[in-house]
mmCIF file of C-alpha atoms and ligand atoms in Angstrom:
data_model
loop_
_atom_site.group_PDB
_atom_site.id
_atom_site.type_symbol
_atom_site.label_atom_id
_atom_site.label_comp_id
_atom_site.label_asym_id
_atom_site.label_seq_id
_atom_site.Cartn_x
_atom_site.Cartn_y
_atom_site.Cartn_z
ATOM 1 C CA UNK A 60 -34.349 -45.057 -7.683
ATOM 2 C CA UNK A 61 -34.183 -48.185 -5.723
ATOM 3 C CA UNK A 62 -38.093 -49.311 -5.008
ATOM 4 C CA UNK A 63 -38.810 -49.575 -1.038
ATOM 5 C CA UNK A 64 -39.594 -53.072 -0.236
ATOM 6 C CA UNK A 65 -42.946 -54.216 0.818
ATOM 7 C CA UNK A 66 -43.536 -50.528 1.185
ATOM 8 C CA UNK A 67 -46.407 -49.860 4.420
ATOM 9 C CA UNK A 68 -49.668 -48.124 3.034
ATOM 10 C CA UNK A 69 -49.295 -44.132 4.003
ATOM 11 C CA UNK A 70 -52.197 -44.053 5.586
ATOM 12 C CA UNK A 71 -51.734 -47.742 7.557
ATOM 13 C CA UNK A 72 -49.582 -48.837 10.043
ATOM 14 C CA UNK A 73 -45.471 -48.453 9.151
ATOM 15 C CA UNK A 74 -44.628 -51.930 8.654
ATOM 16 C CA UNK A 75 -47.920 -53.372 7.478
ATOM 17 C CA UNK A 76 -47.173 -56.387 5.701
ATOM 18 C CA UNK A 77 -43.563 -56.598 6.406
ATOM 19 C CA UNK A 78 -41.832 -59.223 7.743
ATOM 20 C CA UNK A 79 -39.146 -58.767 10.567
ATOM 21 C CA UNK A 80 -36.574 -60.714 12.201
ATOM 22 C CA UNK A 81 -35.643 -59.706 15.595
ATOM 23 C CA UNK A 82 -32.505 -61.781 17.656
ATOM 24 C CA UNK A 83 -33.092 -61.720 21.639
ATOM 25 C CA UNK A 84 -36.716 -60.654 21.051
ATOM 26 C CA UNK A 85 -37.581 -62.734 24.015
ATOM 27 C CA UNK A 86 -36.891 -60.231 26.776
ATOM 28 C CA UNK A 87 -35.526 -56.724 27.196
ATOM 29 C CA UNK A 88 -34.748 -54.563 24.816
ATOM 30 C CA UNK A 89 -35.388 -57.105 21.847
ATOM 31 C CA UNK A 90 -38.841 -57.766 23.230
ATOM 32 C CA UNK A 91 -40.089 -53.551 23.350
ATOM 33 C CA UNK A 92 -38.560 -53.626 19.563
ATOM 34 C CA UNK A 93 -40.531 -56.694 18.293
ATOM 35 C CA UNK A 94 -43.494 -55.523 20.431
ATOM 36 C CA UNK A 95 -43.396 -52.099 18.935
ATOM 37 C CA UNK A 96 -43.038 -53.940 15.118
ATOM 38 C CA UNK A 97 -45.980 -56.092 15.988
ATOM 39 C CA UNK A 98 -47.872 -52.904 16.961
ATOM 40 C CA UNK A 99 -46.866 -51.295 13.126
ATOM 41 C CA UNK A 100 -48.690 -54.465 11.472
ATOM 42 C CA UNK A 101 -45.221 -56.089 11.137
ATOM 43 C CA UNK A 102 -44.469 -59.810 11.138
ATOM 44 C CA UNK A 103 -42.226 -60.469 14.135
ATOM 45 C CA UNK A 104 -40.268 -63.448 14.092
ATOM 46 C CA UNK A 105 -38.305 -63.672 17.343
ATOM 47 C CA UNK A 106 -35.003 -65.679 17.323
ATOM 48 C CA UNK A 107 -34.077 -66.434 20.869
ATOM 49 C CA UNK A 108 -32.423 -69.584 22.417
ATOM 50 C CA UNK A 109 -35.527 -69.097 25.239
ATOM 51 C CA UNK A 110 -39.037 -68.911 24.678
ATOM 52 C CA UNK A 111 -40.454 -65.055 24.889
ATOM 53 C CA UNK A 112 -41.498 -64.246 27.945
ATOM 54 C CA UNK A 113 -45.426 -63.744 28.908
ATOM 55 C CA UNK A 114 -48.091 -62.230 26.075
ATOM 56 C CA UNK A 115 -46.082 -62.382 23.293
ATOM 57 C CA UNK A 116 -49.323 -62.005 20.825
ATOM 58 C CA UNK A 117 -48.092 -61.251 17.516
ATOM 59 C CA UNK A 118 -44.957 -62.551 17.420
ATOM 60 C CA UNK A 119 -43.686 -65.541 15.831
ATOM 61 C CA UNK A 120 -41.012 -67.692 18.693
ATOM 62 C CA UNK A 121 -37.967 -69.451 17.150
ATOM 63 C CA UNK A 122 -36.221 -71.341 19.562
ATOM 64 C CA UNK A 123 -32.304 -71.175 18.405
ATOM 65 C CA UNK A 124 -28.871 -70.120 19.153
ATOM 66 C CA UNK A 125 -27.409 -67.447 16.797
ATOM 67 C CA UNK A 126 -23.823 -68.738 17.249
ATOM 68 C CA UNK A 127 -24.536 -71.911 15.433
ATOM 69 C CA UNK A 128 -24.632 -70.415 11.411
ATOM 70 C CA UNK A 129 -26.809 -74.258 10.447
ATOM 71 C CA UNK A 130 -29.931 -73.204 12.952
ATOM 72 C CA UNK A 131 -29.380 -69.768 11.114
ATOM 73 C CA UNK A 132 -29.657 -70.852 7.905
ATOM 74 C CA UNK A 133 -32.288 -73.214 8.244
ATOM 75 C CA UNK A 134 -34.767 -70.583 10.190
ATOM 76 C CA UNK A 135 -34.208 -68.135 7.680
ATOM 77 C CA UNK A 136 -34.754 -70.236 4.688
ATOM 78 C CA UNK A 137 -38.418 -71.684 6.299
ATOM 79 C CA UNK A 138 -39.591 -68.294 6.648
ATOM 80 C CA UNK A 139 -42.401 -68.230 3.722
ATOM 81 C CA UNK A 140 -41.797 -64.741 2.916
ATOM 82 C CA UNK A 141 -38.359 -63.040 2.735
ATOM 83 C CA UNK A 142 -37.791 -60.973 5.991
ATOM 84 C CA UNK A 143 -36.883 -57.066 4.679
ATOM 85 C CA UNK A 144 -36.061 -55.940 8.318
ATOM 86 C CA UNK A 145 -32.942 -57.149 10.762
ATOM 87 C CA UNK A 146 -32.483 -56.462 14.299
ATOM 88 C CA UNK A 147 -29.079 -57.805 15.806
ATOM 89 C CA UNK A 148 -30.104 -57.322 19.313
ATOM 90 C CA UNK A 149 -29.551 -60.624 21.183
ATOM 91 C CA UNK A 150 -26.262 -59.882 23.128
ATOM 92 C CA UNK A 151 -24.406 -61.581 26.997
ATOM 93 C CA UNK A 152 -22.032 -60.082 29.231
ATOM 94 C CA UNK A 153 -19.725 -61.968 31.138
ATOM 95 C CA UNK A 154 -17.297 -59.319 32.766
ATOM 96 C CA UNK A 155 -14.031 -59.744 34.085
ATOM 97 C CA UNK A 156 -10.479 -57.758 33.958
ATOM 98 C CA UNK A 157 -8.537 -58.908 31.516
ATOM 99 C CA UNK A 158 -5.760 -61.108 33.785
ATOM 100 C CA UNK A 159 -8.739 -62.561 35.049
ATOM 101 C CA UNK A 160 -10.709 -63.701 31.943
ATOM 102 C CA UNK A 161 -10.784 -67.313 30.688
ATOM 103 C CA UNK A 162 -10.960 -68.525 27.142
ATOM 104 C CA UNK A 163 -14.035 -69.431 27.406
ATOM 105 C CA UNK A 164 -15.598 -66.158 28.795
ATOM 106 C CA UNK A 165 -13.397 -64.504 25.804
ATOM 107 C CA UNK A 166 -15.473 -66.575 23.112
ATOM 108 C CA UNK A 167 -18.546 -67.208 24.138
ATOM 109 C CA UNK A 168 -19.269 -63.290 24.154
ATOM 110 C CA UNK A 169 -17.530 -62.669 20.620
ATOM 111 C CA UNK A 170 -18.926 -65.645 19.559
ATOM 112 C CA UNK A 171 -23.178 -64.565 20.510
ATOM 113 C CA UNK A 172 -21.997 -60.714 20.135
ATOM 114 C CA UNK A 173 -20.014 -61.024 16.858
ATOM 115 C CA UNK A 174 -20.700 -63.635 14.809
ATOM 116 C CA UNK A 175 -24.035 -64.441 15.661
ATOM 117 C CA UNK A 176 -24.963 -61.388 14.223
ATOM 118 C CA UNK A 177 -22.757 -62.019 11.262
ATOM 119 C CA UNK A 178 -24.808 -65.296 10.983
ATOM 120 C CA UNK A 179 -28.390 -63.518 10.766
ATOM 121 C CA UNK A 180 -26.346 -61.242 8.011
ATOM 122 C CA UNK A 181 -24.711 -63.516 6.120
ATOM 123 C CA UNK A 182 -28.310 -65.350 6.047
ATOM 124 C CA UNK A 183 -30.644 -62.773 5.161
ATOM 125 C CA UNK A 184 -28.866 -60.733 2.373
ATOM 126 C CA UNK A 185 -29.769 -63.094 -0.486
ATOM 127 C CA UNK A 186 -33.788 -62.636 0.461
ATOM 128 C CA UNK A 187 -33.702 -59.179 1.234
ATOM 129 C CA UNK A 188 -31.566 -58.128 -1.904
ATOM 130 C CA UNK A 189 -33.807 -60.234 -3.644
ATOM 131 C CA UNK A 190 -36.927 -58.455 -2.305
ATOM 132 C CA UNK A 191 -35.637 -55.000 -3.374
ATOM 133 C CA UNK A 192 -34.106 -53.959 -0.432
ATOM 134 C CA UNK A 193 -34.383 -54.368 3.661
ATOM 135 C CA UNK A 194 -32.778 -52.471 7.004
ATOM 136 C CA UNK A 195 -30.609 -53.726 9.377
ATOM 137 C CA UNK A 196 -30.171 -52.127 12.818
ATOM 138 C CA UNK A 197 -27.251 -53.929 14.977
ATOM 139 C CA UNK A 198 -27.224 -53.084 18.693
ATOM 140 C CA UNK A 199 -24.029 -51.855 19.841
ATOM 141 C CA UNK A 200 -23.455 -50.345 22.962
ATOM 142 C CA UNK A 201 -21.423 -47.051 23.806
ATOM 143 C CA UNK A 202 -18.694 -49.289 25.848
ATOM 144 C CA UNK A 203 -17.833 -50.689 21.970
ATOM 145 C CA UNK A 204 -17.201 -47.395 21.375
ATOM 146 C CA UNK A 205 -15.295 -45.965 24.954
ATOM 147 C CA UNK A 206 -14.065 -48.808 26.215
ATOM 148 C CA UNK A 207 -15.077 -49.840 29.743
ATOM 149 C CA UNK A 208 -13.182 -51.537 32.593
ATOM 150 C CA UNK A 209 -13.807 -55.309 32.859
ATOM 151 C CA UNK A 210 -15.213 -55.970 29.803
ATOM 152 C CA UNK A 211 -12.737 -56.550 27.378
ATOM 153 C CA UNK A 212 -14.830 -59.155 25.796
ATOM 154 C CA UNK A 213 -18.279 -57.400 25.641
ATOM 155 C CA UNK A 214 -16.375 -54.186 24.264
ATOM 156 C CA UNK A 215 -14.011 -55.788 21.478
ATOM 157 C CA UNK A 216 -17.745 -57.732 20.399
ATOM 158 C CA UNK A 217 -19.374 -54.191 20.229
ATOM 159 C CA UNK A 218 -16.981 -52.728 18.467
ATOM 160 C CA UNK A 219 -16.536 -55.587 15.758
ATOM 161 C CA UNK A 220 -19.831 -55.306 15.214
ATOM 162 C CA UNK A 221 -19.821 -51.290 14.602
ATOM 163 C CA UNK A 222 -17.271 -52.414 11.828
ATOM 164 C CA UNK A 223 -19.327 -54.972 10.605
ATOM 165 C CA UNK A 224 -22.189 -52.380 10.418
ATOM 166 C CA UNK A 225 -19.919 -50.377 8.240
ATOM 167 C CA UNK A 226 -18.461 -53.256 5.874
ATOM 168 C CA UNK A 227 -22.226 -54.666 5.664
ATOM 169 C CA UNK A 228 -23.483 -50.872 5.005
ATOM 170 C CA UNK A 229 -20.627 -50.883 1.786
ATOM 171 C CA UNK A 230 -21.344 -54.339 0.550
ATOM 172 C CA UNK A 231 -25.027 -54.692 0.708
ATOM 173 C CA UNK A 232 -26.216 -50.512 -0.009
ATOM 174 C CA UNK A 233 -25.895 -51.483 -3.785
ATOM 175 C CA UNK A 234 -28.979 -53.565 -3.277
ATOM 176 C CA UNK A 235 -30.860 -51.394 -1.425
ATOM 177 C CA UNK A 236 -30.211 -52.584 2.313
ATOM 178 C CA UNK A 237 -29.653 -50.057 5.086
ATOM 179 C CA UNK A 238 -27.333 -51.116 7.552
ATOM 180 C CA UNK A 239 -26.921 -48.814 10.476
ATOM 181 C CA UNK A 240 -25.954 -49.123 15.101
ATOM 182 C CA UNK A 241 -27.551 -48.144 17.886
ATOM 183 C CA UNK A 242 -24.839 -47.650 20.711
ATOM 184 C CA UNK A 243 -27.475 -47.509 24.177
ATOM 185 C CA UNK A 244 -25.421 -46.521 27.312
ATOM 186 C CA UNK A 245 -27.429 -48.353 30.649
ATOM 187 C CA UNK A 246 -30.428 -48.961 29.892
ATOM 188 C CA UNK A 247 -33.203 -49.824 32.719
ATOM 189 C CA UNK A 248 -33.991 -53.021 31.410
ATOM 190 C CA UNK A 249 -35.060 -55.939 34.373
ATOM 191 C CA UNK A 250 -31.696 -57.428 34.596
ATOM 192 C CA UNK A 251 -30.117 -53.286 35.210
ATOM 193 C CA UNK A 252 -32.327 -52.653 37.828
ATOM 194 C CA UNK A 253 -31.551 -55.666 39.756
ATOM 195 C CA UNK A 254 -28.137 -54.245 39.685
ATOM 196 C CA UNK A 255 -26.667 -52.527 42.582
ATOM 197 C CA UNK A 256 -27.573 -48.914 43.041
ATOM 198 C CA UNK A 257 -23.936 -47.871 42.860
ATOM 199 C CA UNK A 258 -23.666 -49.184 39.575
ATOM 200 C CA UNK A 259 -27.080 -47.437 38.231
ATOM 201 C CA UNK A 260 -25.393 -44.420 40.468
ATOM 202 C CA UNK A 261 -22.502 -44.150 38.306
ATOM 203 C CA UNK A 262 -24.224 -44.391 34.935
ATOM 204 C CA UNK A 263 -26.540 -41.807 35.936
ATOM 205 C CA UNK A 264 -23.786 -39.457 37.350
ATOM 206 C CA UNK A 265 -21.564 -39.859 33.797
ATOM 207 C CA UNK A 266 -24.722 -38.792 31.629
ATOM 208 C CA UNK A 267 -26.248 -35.343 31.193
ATOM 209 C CA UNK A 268 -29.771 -36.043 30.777
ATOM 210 C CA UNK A 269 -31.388 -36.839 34.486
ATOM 211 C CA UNK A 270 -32.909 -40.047 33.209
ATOM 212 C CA UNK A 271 -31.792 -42.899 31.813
ATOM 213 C CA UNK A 272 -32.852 -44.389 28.638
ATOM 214 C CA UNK A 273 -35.615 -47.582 28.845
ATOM 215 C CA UNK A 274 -35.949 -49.801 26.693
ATOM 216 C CA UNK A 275 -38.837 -48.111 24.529
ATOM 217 C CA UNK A 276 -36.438 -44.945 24.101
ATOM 218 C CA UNK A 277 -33.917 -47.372 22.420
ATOM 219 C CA UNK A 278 -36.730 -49.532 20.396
ATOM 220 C CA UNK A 279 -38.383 -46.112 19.057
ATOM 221 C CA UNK A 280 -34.605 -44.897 17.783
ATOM 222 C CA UNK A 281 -34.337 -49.062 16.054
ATOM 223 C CA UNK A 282 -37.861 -48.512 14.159
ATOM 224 C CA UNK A 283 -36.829 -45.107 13.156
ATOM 225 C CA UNK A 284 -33.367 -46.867 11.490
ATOM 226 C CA UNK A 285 -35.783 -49.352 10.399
ATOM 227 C CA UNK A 286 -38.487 -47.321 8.791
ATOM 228 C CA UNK A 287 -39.077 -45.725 5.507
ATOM 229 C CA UNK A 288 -37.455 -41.898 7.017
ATOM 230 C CA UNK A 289 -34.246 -43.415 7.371
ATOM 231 C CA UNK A 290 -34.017 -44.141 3.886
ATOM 232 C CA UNK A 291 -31.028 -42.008 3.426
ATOM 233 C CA UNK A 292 -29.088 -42.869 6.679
ATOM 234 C CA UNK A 293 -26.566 -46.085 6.304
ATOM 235 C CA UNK A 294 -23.539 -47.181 8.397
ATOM 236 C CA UNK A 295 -23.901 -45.234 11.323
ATOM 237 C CA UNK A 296 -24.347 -45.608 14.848
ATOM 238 C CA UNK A 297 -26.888 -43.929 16.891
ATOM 239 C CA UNK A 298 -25.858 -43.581 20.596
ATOM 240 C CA UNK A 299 -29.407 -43.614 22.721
ATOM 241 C CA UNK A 300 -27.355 -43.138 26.151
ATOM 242 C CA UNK A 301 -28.714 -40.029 27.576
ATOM 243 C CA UNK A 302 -25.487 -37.962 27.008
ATOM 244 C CA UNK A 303 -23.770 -41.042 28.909
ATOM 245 C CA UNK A 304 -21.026 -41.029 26.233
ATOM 246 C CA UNK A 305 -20.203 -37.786 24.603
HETATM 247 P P1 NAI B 464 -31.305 -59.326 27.899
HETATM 248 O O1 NAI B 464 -30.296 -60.203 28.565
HETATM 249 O O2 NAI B 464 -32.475 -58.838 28.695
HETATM 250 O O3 NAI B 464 -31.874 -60.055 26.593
HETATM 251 C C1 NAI B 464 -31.004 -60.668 25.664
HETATM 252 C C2 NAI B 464 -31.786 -61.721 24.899
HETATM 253 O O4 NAI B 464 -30.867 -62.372 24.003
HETATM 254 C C3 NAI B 464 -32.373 -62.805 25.802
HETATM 255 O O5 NAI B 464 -33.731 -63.036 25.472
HETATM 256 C C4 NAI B 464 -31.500 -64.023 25.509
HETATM 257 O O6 NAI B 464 -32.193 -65.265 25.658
HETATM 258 C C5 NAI B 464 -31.087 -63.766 24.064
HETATM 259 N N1 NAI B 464 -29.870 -64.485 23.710
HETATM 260 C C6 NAI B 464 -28.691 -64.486 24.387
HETATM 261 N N2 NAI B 464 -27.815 -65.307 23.800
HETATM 262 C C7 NAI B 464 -28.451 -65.852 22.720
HETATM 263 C C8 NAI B 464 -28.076 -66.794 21.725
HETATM 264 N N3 NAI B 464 -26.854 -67.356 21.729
HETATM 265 N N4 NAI B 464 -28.965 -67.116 20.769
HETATM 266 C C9 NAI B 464 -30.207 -66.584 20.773
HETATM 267 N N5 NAI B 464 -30.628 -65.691 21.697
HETATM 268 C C10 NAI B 464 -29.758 -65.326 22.661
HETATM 269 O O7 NAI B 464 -30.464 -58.106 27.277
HETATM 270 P P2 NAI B 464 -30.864 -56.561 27.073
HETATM 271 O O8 NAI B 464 -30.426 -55.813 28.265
HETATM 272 O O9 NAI B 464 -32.247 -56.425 26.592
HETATM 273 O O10 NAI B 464 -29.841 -56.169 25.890
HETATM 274 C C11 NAI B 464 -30.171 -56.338 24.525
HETATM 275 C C12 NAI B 464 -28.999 -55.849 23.675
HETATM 276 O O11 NAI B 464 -28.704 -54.507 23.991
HETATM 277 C C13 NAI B 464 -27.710 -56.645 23.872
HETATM 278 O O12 NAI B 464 -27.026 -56.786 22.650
HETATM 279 C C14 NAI B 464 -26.925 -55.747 24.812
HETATM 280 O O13 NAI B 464 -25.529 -55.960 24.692
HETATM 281 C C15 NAI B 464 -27.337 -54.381 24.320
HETATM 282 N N6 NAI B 464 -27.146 -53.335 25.316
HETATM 283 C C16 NAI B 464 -27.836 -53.373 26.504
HETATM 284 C C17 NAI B 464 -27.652 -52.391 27.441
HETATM 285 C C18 NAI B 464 -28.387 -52.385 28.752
HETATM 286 O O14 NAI B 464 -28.093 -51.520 29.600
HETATM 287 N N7 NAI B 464 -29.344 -53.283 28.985
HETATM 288 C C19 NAI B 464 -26.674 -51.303 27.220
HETATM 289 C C20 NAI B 464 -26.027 -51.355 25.926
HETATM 290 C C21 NAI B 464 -26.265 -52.352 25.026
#
């Protein structure tokens, strides 16, 4: 049986010891999943092209864009220990119908969405192979899975990267690395609630929970797919949406 790397004591924190990488940890989403590592005893390294935002105790900063594979590379190989655990969370919108979208709205979405997480892959499956094994949780979003008016962009980005989290799952389970989604639906981070009600109106009318998910219902679902008791579980995609998308 393929050892667990760096495996957490039973009786300790989960990820005592182990040493995480988490994209767009500065804010949002990324910052309740590398806060709720931290918490574990994990070593949080946050790759964000802005500093995290206030009390960020525990966490390690690196100050990078994931589109560019050489500022990658280079973080990932000056980490002294090999990182075991991926999160692909960093992610942008820029919405507009299709007529209506420019090149450059096209590419700089597939381009942060899509291949920066490919980057962060591509990086860290020498180290974690090498370490005995790792998990990898790329966030998705249910409009990579439905579709969704004006986002062409955002929605072909999501849904190349639920097919890289199946071709990743293939090539790298061999070695011991878990690669699995999580698809949120709206999720009340800062930058949702400063949306217009209408908007928040509609999400909440198309799912069949009454509350929408925050961000600490979608980081709890990532350190599940990250710990130990998802051993088993690889190349699938865990929609945290409140019955938004069924
Ligand atoms: P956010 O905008 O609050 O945070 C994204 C973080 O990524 C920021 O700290 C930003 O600086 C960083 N980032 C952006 N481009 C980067 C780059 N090129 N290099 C390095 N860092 C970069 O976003 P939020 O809402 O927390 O979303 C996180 C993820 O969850 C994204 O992938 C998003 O698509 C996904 N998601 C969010 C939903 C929501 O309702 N908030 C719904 C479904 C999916």
């Amino acid at each position: 049986m393929q050892s667990e790397p760096q495996t957490g004591r039973a009786d300790g924190p989960a990820f005592q010891g182990r040493v995480a990488i988490v994209t767009g940890g500065a804010r949002g989403i990324g910052r309740a999943i590398a806060d709720a590592l931290a918490g574990q005893g994990a070593e949080v390294h946050v790759f964000d092209r802005d500093a995290p935002e206030e009390s960020a105790s525990g966490l390690v900063p690196h100050t990078l864009d994931i589109r560019d594979s050489a500022q990658v590379a280079e973080a990932v190989g000056g980490l002294t220990r090999p990182p075991t655990l991926l999160v692909n969370n960093a992610g942008i919108t820029r919405d507009r119908s299709i007529a209506r979208m420019s090149d450059e709205e096209w590419e700089t979405v597939l381009a942060v969405n899509l291949t920066g997480a490919f980057n962060l892959i591509r990086a860290v499956a020498a180290p974690m192979t090498q370490a005995g094994g790792g998990r990898i949780v790329n966030m998705a979003s249910i409009n990579g899975l439905r579709g969704k008016f004006g986002q062409a962009n955002y929605a072909a980005s999501k849904g190349g990267l639920i097919a890289l989290t199946k071709t990743a799952a293939r090539e790298l389970g061999p070695k011991g690395v878990t690669v699995n989604a999580i698809a949120p639906g709206m999720v009340m981070t800062d930058m949702v609630r400063a949306l217009p009600q209408e908007v928040r109106d509609r999400a909440a009318a198309e799912s069949v929970l009454p509350a929408l998910p925050e961000v600490d219902d979608v980081a709890a679902a990532a350190l599940f797919l990250l710990s130990d008791a998802a051993r088993c579980i690889t190349g699938q995609v865990l929609q945290v949406d409140s019955g938004q998308y069924i």
